[in-house]
mmCIF file of C-alpha atoms in Angstrom:
data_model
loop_
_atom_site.group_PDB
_atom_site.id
_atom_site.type_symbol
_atom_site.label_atom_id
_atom_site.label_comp_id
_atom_site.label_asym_id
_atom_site.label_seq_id
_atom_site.Cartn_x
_atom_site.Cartn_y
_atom_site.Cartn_z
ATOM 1 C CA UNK A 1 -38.061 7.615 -25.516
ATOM 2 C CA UNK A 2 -34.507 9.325 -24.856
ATOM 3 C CA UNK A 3 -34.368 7.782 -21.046
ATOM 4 C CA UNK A 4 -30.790 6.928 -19.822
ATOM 5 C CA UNK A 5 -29.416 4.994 -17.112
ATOM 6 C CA UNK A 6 -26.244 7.001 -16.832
ATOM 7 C CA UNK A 7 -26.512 8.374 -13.234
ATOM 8 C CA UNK A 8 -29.067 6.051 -11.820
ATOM 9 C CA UNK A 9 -29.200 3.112 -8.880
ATOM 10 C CA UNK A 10 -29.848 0.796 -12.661
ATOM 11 C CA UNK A 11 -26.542 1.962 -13.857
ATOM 12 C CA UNK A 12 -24.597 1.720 -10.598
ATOM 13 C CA UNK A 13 -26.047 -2.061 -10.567
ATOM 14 C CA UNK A 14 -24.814 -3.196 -13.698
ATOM 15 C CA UNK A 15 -21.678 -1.267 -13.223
ATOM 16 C CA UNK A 16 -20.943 -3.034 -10.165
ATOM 17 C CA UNK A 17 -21.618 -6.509 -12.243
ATOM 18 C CA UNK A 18 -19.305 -5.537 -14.787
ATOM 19 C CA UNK A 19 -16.790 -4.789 -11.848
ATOM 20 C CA UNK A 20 -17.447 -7.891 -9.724
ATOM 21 C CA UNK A 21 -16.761 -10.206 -13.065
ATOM 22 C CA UNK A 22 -13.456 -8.482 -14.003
ATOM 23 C CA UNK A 23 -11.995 -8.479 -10.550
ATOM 24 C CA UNK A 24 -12.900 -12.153 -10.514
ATOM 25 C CA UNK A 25 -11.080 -12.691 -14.161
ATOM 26 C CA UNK A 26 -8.196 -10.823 -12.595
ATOM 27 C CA UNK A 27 -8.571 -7.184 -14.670
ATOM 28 C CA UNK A 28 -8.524 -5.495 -10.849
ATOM 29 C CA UNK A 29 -7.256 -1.554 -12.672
ATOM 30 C CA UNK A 30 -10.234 -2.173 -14.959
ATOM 31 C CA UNK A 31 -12.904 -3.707 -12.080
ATOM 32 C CA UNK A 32 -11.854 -0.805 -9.919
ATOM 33 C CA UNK A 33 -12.655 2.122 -12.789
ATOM 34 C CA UNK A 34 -16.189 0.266 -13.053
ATOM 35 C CA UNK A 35 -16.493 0.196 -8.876
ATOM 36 C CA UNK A 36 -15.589 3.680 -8.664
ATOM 37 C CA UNK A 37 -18.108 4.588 -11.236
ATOM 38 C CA UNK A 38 -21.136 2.400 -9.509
ATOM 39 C CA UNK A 39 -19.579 4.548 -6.132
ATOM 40 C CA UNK A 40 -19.962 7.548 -7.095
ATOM 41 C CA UNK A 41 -23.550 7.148 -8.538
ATOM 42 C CA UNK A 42 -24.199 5.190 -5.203
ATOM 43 C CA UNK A 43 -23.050 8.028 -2.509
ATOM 44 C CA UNK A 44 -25.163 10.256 -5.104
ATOM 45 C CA UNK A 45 -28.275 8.637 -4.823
ATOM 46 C CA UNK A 46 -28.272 6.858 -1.888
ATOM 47 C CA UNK A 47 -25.594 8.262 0.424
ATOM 48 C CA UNK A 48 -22.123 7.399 1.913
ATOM 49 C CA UNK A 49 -23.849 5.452 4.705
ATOM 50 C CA UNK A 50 -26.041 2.935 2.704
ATOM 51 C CA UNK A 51 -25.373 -0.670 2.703
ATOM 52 C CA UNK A 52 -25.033 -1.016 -0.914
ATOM 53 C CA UNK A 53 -22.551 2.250 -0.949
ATOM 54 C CA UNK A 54 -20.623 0.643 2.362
ATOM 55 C CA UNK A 55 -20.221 -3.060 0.217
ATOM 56 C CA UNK A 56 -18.566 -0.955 -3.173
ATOM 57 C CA UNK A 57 -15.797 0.518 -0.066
ATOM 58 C CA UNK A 58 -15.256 -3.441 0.573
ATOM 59 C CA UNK A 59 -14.951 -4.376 -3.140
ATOM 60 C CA UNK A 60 -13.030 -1.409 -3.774
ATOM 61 C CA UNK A 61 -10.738 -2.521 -0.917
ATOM 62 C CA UNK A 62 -10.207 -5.736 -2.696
ATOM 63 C CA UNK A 63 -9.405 -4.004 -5.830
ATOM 64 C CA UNK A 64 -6.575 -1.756 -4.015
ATOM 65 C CA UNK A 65 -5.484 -4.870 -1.991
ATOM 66 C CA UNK A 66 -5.271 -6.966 -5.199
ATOM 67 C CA UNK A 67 -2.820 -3.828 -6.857
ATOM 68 C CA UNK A 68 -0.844 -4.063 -3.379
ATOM 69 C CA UNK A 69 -1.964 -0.739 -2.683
ATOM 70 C CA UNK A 70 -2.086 -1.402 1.203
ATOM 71 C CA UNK A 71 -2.853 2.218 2.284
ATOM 72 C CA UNK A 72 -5.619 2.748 -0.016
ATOM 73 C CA UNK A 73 -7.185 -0.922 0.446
ATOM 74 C CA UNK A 74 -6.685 0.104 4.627
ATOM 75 C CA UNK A 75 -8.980 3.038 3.920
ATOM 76 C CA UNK A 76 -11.177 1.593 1.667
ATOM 77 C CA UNK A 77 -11.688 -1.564 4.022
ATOM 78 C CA UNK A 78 -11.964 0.728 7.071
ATOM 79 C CA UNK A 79 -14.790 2.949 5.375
ATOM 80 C CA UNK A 80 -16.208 -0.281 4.145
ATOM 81 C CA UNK A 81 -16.300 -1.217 8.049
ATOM 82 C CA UNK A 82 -17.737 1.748 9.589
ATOM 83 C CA UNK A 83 -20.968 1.815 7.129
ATOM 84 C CA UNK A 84 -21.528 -2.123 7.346
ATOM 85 C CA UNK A 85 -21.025 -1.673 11.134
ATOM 86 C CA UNK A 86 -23.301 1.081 11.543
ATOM 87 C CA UNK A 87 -26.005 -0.660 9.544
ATOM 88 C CA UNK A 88 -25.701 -4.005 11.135
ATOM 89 C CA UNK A 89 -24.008 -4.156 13.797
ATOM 90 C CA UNK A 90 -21.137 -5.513 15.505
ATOM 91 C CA UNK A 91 -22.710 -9.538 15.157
ATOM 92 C CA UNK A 92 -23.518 -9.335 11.773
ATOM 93 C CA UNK A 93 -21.422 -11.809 9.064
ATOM 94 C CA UNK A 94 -20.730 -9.048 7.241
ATOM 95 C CA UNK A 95 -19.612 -6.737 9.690
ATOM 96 C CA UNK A 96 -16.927 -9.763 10.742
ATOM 97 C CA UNK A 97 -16.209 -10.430 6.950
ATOM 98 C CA UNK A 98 -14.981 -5.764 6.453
ATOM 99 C CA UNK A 99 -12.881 -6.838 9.907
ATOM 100 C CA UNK A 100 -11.039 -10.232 8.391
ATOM 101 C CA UNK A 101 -10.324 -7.520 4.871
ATOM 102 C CA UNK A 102 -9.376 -4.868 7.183
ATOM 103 C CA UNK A 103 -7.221 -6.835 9.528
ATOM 104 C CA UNK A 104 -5.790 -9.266 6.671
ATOM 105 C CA UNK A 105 -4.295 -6.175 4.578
ATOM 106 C CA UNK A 106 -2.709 -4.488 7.329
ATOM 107 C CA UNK A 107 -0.717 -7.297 8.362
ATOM 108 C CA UNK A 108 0.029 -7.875 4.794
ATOM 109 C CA UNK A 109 1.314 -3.703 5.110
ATOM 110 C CA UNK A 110 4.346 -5.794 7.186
ATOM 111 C CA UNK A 111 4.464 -8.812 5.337
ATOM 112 C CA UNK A 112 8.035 -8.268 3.236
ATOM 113 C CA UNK A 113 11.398 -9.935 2.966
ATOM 114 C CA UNK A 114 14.737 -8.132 3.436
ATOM 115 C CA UNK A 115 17.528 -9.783 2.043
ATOM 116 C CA UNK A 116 21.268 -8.092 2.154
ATOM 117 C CA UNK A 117 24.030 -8.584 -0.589
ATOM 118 C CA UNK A 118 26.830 -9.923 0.542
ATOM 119 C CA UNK A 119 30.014 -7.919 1.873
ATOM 120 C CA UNK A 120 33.399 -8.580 2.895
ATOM 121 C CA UNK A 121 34.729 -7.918 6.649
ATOM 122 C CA UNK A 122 35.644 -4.608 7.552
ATOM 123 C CA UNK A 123 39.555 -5.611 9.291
ATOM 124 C CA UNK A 124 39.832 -4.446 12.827
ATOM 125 C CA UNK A 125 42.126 -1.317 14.156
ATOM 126 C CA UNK A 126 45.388 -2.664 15.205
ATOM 127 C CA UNK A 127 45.064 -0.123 18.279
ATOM 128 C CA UNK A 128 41.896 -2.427 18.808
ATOM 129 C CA UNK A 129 43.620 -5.426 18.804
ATOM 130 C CA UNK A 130 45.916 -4.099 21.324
ATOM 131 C CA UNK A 131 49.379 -3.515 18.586
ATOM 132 C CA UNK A 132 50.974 -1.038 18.527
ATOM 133 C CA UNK A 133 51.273 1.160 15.855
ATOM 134 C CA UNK A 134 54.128 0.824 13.547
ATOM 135 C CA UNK A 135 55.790 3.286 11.808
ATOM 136 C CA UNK A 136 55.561 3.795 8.055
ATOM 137 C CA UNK A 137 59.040 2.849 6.313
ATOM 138 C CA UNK A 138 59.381 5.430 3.758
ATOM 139 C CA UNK A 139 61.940 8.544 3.547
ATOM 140 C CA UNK A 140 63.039 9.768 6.703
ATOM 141 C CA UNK A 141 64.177 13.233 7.432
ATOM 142 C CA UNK A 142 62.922 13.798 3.649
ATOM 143 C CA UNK A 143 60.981 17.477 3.459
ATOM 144 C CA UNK A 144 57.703 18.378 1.364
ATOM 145 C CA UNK A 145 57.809 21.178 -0.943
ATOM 146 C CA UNK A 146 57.242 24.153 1.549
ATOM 147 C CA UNK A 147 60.752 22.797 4.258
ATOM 148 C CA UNK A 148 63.088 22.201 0.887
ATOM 149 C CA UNK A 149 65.908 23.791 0.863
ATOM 150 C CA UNK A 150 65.841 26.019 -2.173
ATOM 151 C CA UNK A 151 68.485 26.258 -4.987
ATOM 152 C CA UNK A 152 70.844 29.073 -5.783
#
């Protein structure tokens, strides 16, 4: 009859599937194109503070977190947090698993190695080391251009 699922809570299902099995095959750019479709149908039809809506922020996270994009996985996580807390509260295992995500990728925002090429000692002042200065042995009493003495 013409009918299409494009737009619908149908469509943001299976898109959501299609996500969940390509972030779990390891295609996370790809799983999070599909998550931010089944979002966007989701906070359309059944608003930003749904459960469903709140568990594609947490899956989205995981995308962003997978890419090592920390401070879009922190928001994601935290949005994630706020709609799973305010639907089940503070005791609920979901509520504690948005926390572990949240917590978990901002420790990982610190969670680096600096490493620094190797250089060669800078030598010490010999007014430092308590020498004293010594003269330069070059030309004495030679002149620059400007104190020559200039030619007939």
């Amino acid at each position: 009859n013409g009918d299409t699922l494009e737009g619908s809570p149908e469509a943001a299902l299976a898109y959501g599937a299609i996500a969940g099995t390509l972030f779990h095959l390891g295609q996370y750019p790809v799983a999070l194109a599909f998550y931010q479709k089944a979002l966007s149908i989701r906070e359309q039809t059944l608003g930003e503070v749904h459960m469903d809506t709140g568990l594609l922020y947490n899956n989205i996270g995981a995308c962003y977190d997978m890419l090592n994009r920390v401070t879009e996985a922190i928001e994601s996580f935290s949005r994630a947090l706020d709609v799973i807390k305010f639907q089940f509260g503070m005791s609920h295992p979901r509520t504690a698993t948005c926390l572990r995500n949240l917590s978990r990728v901002k420790t990982r925002r610190f969670d680096f190695t600096v490493t620094f090429a190797a250089r060669k000692a800078t030598p010490c002042p010999p007014s430092l080391l308590g020498k004293p200065k010594t003269a330069k042995k070059g030309k004495k009493g030679a002149k620059g251009k400007k104190g020559a003495k200039k030619k007939k």
